PDB file of C-alpha atoms in Angstrom:
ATOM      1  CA  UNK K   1     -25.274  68.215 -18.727  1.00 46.00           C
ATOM      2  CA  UNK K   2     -21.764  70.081 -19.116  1.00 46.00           C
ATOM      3  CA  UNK K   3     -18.760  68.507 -17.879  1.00 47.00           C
ATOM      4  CA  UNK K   4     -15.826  70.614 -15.910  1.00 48.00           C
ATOM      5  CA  UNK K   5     -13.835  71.601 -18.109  1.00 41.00           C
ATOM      6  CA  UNK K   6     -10.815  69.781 -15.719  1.00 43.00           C
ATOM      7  CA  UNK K   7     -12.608  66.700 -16.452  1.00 42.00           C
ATOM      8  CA  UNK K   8     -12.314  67.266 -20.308  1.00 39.00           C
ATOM      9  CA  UNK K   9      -9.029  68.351 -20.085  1.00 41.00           C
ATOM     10  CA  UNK K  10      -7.766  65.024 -18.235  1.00 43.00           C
ATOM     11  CA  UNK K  11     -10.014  62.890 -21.006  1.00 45.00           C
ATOM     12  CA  UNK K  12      -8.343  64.216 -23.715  1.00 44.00           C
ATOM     13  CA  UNK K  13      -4.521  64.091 -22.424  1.00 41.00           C
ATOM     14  CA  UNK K  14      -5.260  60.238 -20.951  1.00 46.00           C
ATOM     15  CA  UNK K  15      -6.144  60.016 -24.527  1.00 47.00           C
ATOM     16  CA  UNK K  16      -3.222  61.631 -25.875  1.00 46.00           C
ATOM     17  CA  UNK K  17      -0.945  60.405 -24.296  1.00 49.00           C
ATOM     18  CA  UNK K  18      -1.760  56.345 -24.642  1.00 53.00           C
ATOM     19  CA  UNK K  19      -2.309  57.315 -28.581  1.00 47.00           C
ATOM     20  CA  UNK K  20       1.370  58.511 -28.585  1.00 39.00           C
ATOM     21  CA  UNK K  21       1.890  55.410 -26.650  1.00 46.00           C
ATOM     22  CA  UNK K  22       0.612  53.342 -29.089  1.00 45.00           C
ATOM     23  CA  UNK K  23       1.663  54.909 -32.493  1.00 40.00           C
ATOM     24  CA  UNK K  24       5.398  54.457 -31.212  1.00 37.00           C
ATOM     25  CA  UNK K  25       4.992  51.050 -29.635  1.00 41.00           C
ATOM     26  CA  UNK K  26       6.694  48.214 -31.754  1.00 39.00           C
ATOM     27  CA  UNK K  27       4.384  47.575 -34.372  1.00 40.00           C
ATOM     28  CA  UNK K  28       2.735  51.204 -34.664  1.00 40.00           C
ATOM     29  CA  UNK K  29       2.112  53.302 -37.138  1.00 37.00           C
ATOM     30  CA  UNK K  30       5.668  54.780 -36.127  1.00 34.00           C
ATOM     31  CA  UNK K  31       7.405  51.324 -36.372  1.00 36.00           C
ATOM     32  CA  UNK K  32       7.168  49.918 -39.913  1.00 33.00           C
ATOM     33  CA  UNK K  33       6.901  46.510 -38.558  1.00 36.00           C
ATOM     34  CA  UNK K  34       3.276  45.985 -38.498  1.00 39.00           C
ATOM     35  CA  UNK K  35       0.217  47.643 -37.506  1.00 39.00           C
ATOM     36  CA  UNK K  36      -1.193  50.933 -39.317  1.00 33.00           C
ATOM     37  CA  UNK K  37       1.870  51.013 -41.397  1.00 31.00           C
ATOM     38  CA  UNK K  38       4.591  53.779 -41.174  1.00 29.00           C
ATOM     39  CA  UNK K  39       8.390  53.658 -42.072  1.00 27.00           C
ATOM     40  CA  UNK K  40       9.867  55.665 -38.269  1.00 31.00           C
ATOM     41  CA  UNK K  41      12.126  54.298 -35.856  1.00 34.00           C
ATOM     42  CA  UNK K  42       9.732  53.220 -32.860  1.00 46.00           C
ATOM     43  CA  UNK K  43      10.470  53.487 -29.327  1.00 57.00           C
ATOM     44  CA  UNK K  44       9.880  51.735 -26.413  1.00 67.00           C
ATOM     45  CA  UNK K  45       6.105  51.525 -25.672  1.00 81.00           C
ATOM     46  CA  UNK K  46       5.471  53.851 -22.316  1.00 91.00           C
ATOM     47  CA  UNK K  47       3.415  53.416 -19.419  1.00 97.00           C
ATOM     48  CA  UNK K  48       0.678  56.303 -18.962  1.00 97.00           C
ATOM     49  CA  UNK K  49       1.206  57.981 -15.535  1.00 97.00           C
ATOM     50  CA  UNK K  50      -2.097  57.452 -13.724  1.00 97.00           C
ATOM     51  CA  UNK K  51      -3.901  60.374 -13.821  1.00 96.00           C
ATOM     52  CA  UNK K  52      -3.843  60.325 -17.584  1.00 96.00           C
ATOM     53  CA  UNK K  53      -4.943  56.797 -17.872  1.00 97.00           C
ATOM     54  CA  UNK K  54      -8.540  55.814 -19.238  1.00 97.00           C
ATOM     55  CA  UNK K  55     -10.938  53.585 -17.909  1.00 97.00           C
ATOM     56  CA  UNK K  56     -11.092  50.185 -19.604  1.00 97.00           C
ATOM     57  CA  UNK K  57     -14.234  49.619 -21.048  1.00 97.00           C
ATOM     58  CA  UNK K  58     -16.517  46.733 -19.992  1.00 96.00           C
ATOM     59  CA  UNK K  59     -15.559  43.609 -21.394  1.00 97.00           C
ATOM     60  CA  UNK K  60     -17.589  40.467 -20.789  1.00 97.00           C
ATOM     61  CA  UNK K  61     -18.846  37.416 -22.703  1.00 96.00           C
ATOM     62  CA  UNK K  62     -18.143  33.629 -23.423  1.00 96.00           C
ATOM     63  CA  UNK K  63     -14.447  32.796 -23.474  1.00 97.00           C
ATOM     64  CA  UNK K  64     -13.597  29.651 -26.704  1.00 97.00           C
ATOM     65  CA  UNK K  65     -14.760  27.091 -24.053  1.00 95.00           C
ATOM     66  CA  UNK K  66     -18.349  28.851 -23.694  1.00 95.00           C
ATOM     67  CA  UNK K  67     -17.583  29.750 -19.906  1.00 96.00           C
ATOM     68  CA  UNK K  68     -18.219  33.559 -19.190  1.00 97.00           C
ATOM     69  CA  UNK K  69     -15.550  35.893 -18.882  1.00 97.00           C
ATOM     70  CA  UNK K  70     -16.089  39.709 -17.216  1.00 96.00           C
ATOM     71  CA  UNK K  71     -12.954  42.001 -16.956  1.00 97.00           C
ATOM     72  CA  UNK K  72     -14.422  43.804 -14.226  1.00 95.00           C
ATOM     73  CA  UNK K  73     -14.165  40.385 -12.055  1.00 95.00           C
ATOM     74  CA  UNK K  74     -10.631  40.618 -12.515  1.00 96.00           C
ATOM     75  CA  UNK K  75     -10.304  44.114 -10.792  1.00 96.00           C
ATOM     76  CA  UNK K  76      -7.295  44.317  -7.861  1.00 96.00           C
ATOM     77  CA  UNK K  77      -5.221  42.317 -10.697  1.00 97.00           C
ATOM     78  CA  UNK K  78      -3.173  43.969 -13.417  1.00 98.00           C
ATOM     79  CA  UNK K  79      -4.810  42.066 -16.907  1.00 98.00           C
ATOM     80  CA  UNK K  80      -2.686  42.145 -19.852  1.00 98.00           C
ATOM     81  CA  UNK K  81      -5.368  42.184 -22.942  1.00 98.00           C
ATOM     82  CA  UNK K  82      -4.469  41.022 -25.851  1.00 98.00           C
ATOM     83  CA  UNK K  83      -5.712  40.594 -29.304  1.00 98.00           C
ATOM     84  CA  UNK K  84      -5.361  38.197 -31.603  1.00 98.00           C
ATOM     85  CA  UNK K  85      -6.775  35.975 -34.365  1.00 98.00           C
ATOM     86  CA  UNK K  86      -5.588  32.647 -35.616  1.00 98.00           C
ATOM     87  CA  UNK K  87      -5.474  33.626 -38.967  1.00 97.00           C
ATOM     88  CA  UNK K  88      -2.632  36.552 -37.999  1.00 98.00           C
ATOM     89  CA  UNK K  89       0.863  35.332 -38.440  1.00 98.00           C
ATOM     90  CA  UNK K  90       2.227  38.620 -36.108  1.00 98.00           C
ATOM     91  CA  UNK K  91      -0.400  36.964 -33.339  1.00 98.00           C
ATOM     92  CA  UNK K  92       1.616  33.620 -34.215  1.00 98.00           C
ATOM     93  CA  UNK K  93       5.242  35.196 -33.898  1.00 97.00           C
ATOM     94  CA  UNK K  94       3.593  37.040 -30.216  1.00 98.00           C
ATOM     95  CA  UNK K  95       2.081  33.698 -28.845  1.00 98.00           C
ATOM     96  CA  UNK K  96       4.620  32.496 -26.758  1.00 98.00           C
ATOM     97  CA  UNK K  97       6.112  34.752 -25.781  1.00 98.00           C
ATOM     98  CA  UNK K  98       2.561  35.836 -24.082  1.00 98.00           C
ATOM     99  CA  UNK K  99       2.573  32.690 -22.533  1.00 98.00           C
ATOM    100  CA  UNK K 100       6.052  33.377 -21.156  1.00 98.00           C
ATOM    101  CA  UNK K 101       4.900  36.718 -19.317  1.00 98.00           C
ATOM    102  CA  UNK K 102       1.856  35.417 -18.337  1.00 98.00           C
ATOM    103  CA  UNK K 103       3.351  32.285 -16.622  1.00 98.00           C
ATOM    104  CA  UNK K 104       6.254  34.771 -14.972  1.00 97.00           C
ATOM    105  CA  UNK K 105       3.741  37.326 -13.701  1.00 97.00           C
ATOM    106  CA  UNK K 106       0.863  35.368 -12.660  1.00 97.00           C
ATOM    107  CA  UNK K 107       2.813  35.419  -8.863  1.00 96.00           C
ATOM    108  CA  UNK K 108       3.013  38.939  -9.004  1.00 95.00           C
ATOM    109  CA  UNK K 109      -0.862  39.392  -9.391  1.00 95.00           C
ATOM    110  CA  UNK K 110      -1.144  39.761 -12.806  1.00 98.00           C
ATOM    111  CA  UNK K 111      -3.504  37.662 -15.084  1.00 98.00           C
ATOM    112  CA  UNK K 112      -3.782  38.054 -19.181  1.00 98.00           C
ATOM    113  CA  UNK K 113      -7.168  37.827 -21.022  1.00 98.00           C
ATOM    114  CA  UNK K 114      -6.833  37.638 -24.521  1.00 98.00           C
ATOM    115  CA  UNK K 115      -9.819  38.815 -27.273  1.00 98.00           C
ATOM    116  CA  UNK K 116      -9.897  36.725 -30.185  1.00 98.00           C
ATOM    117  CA  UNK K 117     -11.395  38.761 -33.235  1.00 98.00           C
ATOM    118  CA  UNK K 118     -12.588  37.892 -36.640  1.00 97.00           C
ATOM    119  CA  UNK K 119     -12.509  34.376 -36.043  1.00 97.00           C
ATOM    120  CA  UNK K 120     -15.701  32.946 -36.921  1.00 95.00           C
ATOM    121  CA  UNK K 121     -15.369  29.308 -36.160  1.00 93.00           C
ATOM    122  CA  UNK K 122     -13.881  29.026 -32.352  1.00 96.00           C
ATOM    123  CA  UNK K 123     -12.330  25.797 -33.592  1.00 97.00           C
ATOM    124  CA  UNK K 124      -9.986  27.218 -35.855  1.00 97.00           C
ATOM    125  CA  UNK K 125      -9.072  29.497 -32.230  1.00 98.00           C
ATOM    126  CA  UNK K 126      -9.130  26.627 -29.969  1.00 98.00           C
ATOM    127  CA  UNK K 127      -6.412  25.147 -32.197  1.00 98.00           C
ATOM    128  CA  UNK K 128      -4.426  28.295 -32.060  1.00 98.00           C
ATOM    129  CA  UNK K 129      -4.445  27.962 -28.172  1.00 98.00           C
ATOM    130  CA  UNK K 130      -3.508  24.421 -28.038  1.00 98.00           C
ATOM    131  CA  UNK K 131      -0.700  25.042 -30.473  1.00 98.00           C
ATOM    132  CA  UNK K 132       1.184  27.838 -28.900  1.00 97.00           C
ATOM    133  CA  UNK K 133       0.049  25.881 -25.235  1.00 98.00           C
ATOM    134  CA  UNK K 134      -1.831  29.713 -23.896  1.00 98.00           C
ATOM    135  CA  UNK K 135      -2.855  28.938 -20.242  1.00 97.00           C
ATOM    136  CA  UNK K 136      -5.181  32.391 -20.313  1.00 98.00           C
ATOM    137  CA  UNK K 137      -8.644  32.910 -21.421  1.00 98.00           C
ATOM    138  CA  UNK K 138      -9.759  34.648 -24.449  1.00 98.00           C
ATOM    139  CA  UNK K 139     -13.026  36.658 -25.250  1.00 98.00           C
ATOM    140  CA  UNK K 140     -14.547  35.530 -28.866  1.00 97.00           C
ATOM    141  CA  UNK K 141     -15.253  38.697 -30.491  1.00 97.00           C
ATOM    142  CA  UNK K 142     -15.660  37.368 -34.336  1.00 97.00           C
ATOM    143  CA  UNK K 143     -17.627  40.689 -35.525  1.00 96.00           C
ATOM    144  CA  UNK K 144     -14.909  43.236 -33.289  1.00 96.00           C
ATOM    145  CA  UNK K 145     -17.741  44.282 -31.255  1.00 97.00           C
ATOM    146  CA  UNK K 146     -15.551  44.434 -27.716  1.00 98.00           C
ATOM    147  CA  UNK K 147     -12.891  46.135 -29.916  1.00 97.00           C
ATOM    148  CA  UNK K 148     -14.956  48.890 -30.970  1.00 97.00           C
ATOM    149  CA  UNK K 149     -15.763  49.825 -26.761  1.00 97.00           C
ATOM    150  CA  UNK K 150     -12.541  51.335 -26.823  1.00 97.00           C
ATOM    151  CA  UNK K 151     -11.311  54.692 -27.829  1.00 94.00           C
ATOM    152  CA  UNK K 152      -9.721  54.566 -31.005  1.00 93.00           C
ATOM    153  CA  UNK K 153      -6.801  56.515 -29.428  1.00 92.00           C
ATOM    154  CA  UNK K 154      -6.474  53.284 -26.932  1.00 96.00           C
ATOM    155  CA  UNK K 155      -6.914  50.868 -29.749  1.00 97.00           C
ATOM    156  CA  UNK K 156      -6.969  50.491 -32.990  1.00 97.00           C
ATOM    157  CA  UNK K 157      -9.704  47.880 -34.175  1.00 96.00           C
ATOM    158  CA  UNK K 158      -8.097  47.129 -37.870  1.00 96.00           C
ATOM    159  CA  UNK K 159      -4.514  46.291 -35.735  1.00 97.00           C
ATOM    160  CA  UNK K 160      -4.590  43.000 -34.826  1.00 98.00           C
ATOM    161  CA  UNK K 161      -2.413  42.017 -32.436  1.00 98.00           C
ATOM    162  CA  UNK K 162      -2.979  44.620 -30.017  1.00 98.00           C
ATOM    163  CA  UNK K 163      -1.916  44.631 -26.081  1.00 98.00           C
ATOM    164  CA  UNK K 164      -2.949  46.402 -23.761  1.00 98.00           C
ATOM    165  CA  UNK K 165      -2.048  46.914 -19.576  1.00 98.00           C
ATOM    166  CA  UNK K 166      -4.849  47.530 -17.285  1.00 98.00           C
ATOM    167  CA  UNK K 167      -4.244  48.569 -13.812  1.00 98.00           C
ATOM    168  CA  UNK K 168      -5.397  47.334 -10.601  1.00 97.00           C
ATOM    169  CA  UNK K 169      -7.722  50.138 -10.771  1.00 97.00           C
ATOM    170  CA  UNK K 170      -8.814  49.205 -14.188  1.00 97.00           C
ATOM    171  CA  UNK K 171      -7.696  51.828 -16.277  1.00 98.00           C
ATOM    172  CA  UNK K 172      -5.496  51.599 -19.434  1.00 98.00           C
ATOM    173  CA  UNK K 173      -1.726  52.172 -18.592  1.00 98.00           C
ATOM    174  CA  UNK K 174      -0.097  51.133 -22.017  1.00 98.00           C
ATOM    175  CA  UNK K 175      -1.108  50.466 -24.933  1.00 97.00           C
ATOM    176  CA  UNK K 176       0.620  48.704 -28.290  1.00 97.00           C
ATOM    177  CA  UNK K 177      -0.373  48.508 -31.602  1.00 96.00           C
ATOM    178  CA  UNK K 178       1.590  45.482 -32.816  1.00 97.00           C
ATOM    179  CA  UNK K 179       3.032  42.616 -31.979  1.00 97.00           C
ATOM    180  CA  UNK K 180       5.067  42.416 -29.034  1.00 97.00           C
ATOM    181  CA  UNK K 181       7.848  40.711 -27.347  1.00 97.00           C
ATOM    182  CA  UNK K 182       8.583  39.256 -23.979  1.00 97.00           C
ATOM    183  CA  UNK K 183      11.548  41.581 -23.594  1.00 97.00           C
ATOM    184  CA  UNK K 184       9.091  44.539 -24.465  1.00 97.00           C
ATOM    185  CA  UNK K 185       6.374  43.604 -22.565  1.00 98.00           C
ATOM    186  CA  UNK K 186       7.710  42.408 -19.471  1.00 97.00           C
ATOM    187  CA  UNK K 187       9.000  45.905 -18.202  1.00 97.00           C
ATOM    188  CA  UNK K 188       5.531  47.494 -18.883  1.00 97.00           C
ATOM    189  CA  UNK K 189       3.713  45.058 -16.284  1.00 98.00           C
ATOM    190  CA  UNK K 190       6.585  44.917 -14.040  1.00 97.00           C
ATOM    191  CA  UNK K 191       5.925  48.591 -13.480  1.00 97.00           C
ATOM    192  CA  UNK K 192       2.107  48.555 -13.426  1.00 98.00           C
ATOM    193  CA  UNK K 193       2.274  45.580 -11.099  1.00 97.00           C
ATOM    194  CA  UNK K 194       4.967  47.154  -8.967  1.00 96.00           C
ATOM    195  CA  UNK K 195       2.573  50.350  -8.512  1.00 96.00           C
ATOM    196  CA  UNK K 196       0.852  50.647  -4.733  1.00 89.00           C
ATOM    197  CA  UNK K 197      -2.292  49.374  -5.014  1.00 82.00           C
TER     198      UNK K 197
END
């Protein structure tokens, strides 16, 4: 079956425009810092306007504790997604300043949902949880299996950490590619969160 060509059209700027998100988010392939490498200045990550914004893929399984997790469940909320694995020092440097948002925001209606990747033994996570104190559930994805559901031009799966926004409507309004810091991250879900629902 053939899809308008509108429909296309608006596919492949949502995906545009979070990949140019993303490559000059802190971190990025723009930034130096991190990430895919690169030696530019960076900017500020962006927030997609919401027409151009992809849908988040599905994301469910057990969280470190075995309990099941479903990002769908979580629609009406903004979710900040992030990923990380305790072997990552960047995902170290990140960690608590996640926590930071995430305690700040959770008023405002927004929850976080980390996915840990290439972690095979959840102990070695769990520890990374209990050490930086993170209040917020995370996905185990050892083999990167959730990672790959999303367009590479939304995320990376070799950069690890990774953060995403996801609307109340469930569809990707920044993305970074990196790690990130409370004074870069808060903005980005104060204005998703701020939006009408």
């Amino acid at each position: 079956m053939r899809r308008p060509v509108a429909a296309v059209a608006a596919a492949a700027l949502a995906a545009a425009g979070l990949a140019v998100a993303a490559a000059r988010a802190p971190g990025g392939p723009e930034d130096g810092r991190g990430g895919s490498g690169g030696t530019g200045t960076g900017a500020a990550p962006a927030v997609a306007e919401p027409a151009a914004r992809p849908a988040a893929p599905e994301l469910a399984g057990a969280d470190l504790d075995g309990r099941r997790v479903d990002l769908a469940g979580l629609r009406g909320q903004v979710v900040v997604v992030n990923v990380w694995g305790s072997w990552c020092a960047p995902c170290r440097a990140e960690a608590d300043d996640l926590e930071r948002v995430s305690r700040q925001t959770r008023a405002d209606g927004v929850l976080f949902l980390g996915i840990n990747t290439r972690d095979r033994d959840r102990e070695a996570a769990r520890s990374f949880v209990r050490a930086h104190g993170l209040g917020f559930p995370s996905l185990h994805d050892p083999d990167g299996a959730l990672l790959l559901r999303f367009p590479p031009s939304v995320l990376n799966p070799q950069t690890v950490p990774s953060t995403l926004v996801v609307d109340r409507k469930g569809r990707v309004a920044a993305a970074i590619g990196g790690s990130v810091t409370e004074e870069q991250l808060r903005p980005l879900v104060a204005r998703v969160a701020g939006e009408a629902p």
